[in-house]
mmCIF file of C-alpha atoms and ligand atoms in Angstrom:
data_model
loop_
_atom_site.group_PDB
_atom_site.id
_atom_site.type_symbol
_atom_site.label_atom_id
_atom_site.label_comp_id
_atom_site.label_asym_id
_atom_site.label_seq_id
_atom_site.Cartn_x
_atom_site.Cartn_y
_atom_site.Cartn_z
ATOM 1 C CA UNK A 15 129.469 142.541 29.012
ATOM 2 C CA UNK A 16 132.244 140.835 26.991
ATOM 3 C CA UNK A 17 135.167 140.614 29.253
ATOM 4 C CA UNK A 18 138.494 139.724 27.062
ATOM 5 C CA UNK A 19 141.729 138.267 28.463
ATOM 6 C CA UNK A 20 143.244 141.742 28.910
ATOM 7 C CA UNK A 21 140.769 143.784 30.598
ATOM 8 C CA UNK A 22 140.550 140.448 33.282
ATOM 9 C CA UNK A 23 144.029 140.992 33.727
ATOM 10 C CA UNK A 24 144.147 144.826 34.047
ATOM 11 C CA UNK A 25 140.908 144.036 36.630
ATOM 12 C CA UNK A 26 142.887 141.573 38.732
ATOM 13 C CA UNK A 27 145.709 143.364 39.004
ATOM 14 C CA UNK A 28 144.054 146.799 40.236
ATOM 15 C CA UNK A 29 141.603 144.432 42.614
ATOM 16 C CA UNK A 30 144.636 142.606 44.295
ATOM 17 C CA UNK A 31 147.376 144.677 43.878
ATOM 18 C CA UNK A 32 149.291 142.450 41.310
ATOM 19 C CA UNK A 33 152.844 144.067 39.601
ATOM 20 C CA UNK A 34 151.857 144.859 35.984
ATOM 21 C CA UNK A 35 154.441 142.995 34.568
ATOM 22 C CA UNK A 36 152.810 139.648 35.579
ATOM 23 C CA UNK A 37 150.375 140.572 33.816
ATOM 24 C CA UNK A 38 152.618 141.002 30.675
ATOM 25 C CA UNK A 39 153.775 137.800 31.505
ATOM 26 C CA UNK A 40 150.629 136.534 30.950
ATOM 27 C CA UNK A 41 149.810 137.975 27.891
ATOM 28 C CA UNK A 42 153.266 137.030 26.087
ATOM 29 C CA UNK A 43 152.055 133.090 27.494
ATOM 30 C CA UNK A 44 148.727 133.560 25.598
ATOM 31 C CA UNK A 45 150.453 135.367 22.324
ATOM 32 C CA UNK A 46 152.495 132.573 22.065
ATOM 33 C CA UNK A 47 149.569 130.006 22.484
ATOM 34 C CA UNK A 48 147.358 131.701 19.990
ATOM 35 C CA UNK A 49 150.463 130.954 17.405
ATOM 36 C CA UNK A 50 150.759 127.562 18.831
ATOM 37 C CA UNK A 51 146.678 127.354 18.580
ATOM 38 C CA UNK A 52 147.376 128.604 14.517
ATOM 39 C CA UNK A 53 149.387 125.711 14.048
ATOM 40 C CA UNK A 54 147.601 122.783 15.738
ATOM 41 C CA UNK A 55 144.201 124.197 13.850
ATOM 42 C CA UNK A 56 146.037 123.774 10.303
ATOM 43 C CA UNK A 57 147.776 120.535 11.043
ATOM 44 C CA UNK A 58 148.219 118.594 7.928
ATOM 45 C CA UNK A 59 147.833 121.261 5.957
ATOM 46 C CA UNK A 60 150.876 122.848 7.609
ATOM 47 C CA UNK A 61 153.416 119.663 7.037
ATOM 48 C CA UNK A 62 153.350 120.347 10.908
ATOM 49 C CA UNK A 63 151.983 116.668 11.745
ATOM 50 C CA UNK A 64 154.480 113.307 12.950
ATOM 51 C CA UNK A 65 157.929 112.847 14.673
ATOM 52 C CA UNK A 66 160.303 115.589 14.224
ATOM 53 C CA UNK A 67 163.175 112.292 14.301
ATOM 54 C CA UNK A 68 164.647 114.039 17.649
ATOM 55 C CA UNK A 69 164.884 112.845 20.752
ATOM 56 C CA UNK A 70 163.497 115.216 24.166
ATOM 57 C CA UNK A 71 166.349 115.225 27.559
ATOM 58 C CA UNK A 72 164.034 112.668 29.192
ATOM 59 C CA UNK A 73 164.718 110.309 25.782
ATOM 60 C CA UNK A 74 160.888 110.752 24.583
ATOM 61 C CA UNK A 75 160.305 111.279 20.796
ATOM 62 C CA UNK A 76 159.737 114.509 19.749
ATOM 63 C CA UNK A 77 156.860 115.497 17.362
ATOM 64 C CA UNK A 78 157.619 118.706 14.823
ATOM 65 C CA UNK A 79 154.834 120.504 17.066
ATOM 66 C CA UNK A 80 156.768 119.710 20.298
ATOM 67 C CA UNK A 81 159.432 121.326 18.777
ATOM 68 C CA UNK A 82 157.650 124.067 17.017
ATOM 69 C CA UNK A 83 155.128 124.884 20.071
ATOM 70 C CA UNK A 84 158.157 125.159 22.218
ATOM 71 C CA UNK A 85 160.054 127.526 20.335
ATOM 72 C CA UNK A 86 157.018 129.508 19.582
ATOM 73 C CA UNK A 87 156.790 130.156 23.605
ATOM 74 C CA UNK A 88 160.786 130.493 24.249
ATOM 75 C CA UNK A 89 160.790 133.540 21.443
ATOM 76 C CA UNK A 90 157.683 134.786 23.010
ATOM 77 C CA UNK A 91 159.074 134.885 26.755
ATOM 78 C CA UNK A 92 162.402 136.190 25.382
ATOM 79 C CA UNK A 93 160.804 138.980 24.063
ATOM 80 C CA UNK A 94 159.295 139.977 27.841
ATOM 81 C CA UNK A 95 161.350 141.942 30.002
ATOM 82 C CA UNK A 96 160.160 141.033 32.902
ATOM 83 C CA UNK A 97 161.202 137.347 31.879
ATOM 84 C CA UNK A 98 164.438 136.313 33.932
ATOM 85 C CA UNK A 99 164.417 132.628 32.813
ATOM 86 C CA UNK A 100 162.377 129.703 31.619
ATOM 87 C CA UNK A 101 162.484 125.850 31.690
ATOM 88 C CA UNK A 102 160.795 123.910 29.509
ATOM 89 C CA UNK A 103 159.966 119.815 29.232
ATOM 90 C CA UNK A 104 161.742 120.421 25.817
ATOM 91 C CA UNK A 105 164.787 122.060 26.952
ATOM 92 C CA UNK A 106 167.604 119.660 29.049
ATOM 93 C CA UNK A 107 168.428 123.457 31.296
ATOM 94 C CA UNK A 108 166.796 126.482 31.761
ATOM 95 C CA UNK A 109 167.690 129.336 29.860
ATOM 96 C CA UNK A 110 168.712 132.232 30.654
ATOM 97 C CA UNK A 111 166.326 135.384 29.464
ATOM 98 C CA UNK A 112 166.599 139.221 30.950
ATOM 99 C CA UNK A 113 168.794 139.788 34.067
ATOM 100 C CA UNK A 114 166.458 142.529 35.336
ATOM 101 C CA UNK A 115 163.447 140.029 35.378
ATOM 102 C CA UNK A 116 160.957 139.279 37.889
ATOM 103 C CA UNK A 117 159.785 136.058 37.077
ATOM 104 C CA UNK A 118 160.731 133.062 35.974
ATOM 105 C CA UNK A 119 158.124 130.844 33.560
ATOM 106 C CA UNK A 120 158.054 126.349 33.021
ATOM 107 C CA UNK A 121 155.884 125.358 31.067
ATOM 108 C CA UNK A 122 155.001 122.080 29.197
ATOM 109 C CA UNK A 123 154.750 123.492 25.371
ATOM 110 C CA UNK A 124 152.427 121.254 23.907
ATOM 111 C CA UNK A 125 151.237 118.150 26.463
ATOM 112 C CA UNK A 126 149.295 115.174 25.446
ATOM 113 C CA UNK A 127 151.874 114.313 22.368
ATOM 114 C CA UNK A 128 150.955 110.987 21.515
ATOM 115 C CA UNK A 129 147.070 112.776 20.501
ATOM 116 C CA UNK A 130 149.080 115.404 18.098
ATOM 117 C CA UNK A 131 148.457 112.967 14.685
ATOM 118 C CA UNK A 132 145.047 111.713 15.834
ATOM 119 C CA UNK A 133 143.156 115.102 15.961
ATOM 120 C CA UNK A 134 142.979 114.500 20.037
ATOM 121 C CA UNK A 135 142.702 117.555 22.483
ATOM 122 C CA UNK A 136 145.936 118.683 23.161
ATOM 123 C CA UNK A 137 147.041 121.320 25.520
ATOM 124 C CA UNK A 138 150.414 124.271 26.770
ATOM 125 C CA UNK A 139 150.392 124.034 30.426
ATOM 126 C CA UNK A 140 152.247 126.621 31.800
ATOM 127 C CA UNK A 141 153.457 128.019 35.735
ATOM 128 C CA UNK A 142 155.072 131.375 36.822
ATOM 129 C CA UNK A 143 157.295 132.086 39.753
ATOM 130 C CA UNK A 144 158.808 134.821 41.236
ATOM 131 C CA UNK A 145 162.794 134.887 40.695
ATOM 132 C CA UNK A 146 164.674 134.748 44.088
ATOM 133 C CA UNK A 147 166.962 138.067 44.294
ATOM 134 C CA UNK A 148 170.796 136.914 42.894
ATOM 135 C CA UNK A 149 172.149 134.852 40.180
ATOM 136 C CA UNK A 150 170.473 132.716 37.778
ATOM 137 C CA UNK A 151 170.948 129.057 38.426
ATOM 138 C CA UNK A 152 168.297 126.089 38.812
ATOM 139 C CA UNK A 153 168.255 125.952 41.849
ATOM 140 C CA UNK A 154 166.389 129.265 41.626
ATOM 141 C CA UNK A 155 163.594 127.143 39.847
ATOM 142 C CA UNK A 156 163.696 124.777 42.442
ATOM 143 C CA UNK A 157 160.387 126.328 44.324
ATOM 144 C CA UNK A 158 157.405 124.178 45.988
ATOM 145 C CA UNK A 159 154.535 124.840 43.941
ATOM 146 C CA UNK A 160 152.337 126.805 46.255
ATOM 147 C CA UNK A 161 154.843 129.325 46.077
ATOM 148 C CA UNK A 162 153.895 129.602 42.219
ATOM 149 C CA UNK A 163 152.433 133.111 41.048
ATOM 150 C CA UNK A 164 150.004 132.292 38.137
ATOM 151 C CA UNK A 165 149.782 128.897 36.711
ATOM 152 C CA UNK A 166 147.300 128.093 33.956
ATOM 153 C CA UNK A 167 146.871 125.897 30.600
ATOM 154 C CA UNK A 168 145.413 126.407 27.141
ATOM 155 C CA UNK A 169 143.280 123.582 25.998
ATOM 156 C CA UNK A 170 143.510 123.091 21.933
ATOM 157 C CA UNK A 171 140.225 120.828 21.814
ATOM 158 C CA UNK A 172 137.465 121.264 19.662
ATOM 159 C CA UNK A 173 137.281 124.961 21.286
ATOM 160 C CA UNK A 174 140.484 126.760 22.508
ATOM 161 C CA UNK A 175 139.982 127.625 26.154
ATOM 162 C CA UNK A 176 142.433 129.187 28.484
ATOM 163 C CA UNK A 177 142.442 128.626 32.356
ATOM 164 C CA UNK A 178 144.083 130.767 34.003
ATOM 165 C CA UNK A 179 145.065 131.493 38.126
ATOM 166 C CA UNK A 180 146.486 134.578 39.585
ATOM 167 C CA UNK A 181 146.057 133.094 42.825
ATOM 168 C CA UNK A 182 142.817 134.722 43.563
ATOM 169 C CA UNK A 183 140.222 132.150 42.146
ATOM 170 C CA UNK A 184 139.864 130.821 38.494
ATOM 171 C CA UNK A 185 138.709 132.243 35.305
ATOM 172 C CA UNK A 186 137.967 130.471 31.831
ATOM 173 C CA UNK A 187 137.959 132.177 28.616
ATOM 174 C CA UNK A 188 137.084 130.772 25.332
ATOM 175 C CA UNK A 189 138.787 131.920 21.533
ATOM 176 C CA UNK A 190 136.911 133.962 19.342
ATOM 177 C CA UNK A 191 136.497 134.179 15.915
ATOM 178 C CA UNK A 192 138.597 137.264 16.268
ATOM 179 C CA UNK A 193 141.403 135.483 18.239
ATOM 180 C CA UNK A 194 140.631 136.867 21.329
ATOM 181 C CA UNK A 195 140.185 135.011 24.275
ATOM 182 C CA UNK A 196 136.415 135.984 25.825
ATOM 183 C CA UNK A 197 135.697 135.518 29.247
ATOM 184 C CA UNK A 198 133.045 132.379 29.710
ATOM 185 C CA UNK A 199 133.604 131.622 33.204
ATOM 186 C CA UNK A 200 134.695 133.106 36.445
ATOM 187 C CA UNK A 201 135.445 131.030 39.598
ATOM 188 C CA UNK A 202 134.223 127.554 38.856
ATOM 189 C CA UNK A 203 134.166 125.173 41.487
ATOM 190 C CA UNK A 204 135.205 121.301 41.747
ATOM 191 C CA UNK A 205 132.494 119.317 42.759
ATOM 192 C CA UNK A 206 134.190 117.421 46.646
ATOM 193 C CA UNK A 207 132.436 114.188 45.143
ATOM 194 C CA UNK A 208 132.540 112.257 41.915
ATOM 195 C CA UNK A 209 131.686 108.965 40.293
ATOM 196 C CA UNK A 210 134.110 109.289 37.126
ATOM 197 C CA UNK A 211 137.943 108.380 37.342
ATOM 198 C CA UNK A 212 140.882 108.567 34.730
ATOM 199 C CA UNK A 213 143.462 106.330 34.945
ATOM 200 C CA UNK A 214 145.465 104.326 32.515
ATOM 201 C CA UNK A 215 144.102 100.683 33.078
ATOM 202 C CA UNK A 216 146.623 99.212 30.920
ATOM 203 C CA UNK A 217 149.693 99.755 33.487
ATOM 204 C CA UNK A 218 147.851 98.211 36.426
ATOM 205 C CA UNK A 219 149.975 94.889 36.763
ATOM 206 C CA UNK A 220 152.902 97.920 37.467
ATOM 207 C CA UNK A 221 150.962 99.732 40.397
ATOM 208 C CA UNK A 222 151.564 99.523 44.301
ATOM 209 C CA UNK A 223 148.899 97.687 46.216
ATOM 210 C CA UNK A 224 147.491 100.395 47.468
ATOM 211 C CA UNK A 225 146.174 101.692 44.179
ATOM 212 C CA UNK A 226 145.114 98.076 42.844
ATOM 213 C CA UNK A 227 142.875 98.045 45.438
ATOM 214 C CA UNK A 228 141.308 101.940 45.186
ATOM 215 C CA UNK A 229 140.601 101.065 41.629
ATOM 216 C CA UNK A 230 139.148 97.779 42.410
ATOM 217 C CA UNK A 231 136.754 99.489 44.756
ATOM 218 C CA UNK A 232 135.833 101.921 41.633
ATOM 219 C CA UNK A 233 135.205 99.048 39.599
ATOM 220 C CA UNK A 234 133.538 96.822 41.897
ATOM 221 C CA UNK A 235 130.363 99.933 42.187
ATOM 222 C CA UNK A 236 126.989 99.590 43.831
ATOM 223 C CA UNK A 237 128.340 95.942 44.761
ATOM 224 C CA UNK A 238 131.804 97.215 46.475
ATOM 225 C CA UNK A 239 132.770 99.572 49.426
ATOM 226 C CA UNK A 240 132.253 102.935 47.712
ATOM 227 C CA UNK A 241 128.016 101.550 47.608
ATOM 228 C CA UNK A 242 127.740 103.546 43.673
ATOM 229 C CA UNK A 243 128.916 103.043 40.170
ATOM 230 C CA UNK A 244 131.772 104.641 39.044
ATOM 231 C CA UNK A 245 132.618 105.535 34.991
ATOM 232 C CA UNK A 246 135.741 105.893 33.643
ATOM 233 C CA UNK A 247 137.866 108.060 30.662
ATOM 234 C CA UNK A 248 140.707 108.479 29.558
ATOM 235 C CA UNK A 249 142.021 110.701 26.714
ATOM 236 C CA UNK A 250 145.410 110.758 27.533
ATOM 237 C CA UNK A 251 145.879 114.431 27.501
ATOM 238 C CA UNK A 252 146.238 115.852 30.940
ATOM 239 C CA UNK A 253 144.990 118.976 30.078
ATOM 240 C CA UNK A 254 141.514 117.696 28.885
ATOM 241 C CA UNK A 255 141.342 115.465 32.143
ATOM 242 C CA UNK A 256 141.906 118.219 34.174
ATOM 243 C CA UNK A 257 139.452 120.587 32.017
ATOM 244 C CA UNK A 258 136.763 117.987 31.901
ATOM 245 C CA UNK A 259 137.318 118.006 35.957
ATOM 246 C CA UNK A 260 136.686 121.651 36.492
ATOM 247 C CA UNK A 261 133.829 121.303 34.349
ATOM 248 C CA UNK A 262 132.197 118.307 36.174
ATOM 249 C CA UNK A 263 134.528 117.121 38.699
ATOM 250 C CA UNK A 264 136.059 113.281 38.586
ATOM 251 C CA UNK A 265 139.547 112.145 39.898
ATOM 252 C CA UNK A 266 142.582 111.925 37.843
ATOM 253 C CA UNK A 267 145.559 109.592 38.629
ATOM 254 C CA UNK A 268 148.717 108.684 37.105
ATOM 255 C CA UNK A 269 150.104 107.007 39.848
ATOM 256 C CA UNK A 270 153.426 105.861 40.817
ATOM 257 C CA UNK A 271 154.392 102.349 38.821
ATOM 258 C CA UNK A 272 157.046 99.501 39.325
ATOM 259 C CA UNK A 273 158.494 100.061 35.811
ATOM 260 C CA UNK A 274 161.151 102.464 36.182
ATOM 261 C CA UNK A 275 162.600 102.481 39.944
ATOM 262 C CA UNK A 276 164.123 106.047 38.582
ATOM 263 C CA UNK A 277 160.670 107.497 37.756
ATOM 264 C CA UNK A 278 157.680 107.821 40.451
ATOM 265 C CA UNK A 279 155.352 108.110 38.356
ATOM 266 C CA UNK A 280 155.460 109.902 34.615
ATOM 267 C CA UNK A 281 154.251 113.313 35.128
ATOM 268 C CA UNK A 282 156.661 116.194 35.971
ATOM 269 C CA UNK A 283 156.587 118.240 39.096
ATOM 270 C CA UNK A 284 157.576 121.680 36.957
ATOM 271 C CA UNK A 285 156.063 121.772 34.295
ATOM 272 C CA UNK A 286 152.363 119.478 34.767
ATOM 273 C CA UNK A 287 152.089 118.698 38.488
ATOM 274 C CA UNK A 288 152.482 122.148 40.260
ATOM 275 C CA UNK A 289 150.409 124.192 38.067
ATOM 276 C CA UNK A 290 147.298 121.570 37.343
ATOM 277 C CA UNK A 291 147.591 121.243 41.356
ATOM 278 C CA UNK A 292 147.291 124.840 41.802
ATOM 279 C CA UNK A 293 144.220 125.234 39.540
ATOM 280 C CA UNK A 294 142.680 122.600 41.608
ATOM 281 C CA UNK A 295 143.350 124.212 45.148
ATOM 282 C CA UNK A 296 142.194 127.221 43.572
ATOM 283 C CA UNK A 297 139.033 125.590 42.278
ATOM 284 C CA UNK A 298 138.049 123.602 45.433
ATOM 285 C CA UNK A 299 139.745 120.234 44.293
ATOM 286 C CA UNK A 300 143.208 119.134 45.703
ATOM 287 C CA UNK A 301 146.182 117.051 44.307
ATOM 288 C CA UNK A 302 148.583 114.846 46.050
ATOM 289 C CA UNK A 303 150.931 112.517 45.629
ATOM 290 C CA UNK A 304 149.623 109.681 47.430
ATOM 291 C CA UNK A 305 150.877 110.717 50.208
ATOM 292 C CA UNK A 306 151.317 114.787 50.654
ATOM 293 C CA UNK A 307 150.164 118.168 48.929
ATOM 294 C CA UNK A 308 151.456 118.351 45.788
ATOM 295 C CA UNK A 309 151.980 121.946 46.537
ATOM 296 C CA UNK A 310 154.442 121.008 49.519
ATOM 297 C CA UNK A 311 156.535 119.362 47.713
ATOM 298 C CA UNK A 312 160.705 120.621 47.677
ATOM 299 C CA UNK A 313 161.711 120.000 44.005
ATOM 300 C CA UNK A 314 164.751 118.532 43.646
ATOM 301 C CA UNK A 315 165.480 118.389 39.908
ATOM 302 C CA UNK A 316 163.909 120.685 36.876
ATOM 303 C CA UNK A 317 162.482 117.277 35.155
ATOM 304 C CA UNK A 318 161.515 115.640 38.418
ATOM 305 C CA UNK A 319 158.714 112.890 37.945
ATOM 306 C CA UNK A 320 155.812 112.502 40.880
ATOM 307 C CA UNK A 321 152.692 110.150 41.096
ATOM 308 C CA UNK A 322 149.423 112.562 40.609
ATOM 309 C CA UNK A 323 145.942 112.107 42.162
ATOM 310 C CA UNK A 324 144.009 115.052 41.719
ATOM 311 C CA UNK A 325 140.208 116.190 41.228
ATOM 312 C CA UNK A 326 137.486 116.286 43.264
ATOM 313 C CA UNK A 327 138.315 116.944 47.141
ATOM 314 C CA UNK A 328 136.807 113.801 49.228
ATOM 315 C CA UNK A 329 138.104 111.630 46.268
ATOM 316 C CA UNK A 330 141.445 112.758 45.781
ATOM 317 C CA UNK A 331 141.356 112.612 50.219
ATOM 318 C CA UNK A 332 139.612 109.047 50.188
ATOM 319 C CA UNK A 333 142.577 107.400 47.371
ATOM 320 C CA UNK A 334 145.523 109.564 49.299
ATOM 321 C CA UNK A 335 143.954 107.676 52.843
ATOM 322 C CA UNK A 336 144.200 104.363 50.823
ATOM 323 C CA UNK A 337 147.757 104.674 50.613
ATOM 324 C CA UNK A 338 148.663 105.492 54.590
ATOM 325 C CA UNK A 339 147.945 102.201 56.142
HETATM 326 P P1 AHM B 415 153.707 114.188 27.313
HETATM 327 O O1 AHM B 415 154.099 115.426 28.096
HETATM 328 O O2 AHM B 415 154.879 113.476 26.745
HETATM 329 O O3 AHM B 415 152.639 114.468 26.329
HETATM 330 O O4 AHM B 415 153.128 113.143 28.403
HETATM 331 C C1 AHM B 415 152.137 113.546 29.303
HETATM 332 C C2 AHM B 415 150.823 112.903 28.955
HETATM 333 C C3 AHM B 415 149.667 113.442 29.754
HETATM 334 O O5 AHM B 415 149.030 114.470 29.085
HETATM 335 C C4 AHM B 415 148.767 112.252 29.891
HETATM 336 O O6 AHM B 415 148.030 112.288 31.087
HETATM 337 C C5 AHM B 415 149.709 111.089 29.875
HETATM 338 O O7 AHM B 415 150.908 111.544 29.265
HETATM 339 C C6 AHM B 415 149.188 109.949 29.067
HETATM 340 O O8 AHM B 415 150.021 108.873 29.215
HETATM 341 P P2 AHM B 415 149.760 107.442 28.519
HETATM 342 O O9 AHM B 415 150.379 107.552 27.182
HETATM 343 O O10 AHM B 415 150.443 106.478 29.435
HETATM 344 O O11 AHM B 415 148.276 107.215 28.460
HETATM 345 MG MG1 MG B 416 153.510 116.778 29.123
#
């Protein structure tokens, strides 16, 4: 039986009791990513490709599909009642949306930017809270991850594949030729073991000690510690890291580095950490940050960075030990 996006919802809201309006939430998320999806697919042909000569709050170049893909989701969660506010890697605040909202939506509009010109999997990463009863401010974005609602991505690769969590397992669902997403898999599971890592090998002179010696172990294999052979990738698009790891487990790290003593580590809490991390607990796997839950941790700022080691359980547990002693 073909199961599409919105009769999973309507299912999963009637099994666990879920308000209908997250699932509305949803759906505006995935309307805006099949538009986003429209645009990635034509590229070139679109004048949509290369640097859109502006500049993001955290001083990164922006490409024109940054800045497209991220006002393609703003006017889509604008347009959703039940939206109260937003914050986006693109945006220096939040903004403001409906004052009778429930929720409140961060999402990372179009990750993996330096693999928009090459034709590279690319991905919207997206999480959804509940908004805390008074006035809008930060601060009312400011919530530990595991207290997120839904978090999910949309993977623009060579097929367009949404994974989504309503905090009751996983589910996959793959475009159509109709543009509608199809479910393809329900509840997949993280393998606890792995022999493949992802890490960028080119910053390792910047790491702590700790992780020059967990990768050394990797690379030393069947002649090291670990006793097996480890292989490595890296595409450089979080999203396809983290998809290839539900698929067939693995470890992902980008860990914390000595080149910026004001950023531990390059990936944000909001808007990459917290929901990947959720999709992992929720698929058997864990994330920390060397040294706690990723899900624990307090936020402190809307475009907080953190160090990320996530994937497969005894992995993610054995590099996270590595970095107690
Ligand atoms: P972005 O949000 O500016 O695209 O940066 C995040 C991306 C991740 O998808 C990926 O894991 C990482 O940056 C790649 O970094 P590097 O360029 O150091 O390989
Ligand atoms: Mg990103």
């Amino acid at each position: 039986m073909t199961v599409l996006l919105n009769d999973y919802l309507q299912q999963q809201l009637q099994q666990h009791g879920l308000p209908e309006k997250l699932g509305s939430v949803i759906s505006s998320i995935s309307n805006a990513c099949l538009n986003i999806n429209h645009e990635v697919r034509l590229g070139a042909l679109d004048n949509i490709l290369g640097s859109a000569h502006t500049g993001n709050i955290q001083g990164e170049e922006q490409k024109k599909l940054d800045v497209l893909s991220n006002q393609l989701m703003i006017n889509a969660l604008r347009a959703n009642p039940a939206v109260a506010g937003l914050a986006s890697e693109e945006e220096e605040t939040y903004v403001a949306a409906h004052e009778e909202g429930e929720y409140l939506v961060l999402f990372d509009p179009l990750d993996g930017s330096s693999n928009i010109d090459v034709n590279i999997s690319i991905g919207t990463i997206f999480s959804v809270l509940q908004k805390p009863a008074g006035e809008l401010s930060t601060q009312s974005f400011l919530q530990p991850g595991k207290d997120q609602v839904a978090s999910g991505y949309v993977l623009y690769g060579p097929q367009t594949i949404l994974v989504l969590t309503l905090k009751h397992g996983i589910a996959l669902f793959t475009l159509n030729e109709d543009n509608q997403f199809v479910q393809t898999a329900r509840d997949p599971k993280i393998p606890a073991d792995t022999q493949e890592f992802a890490i960028n090998m080119s910053n390792q002179r910047h790491w702590e000690t700790p992780m020059q010696a967990y990768i050394a172990e990797l690379l030393a294999g069947k002649t090291g510690p670990r006793n097996k052979d480890y292989n490595m990738r890296w595409v450089a698009s979080m999203v396809a890291e983290v998809h290839r790891i539900l698929v067939r487990g693995g470890v992902f790290t980008y860990p914390k580095d000595h080149r910026d003593a004001q950023k531990p580590g390059k990936l944000r809490l909001m808007y990459e950490a917290n929901p990947m991390s959720l999709l992992m607990a929720q698929a058997g796997g864990a994330a920390t940050n060397a040294h706690q839950n990723i899900l624990d941790i307090q936020p402190e700022g809307l475009h907080q960075r953190v160090a990320v080691i996530l994937g497969s359980r005894n992995e993610v547990a054995y590099a996270t030990a590595k970095h107690q002693a």
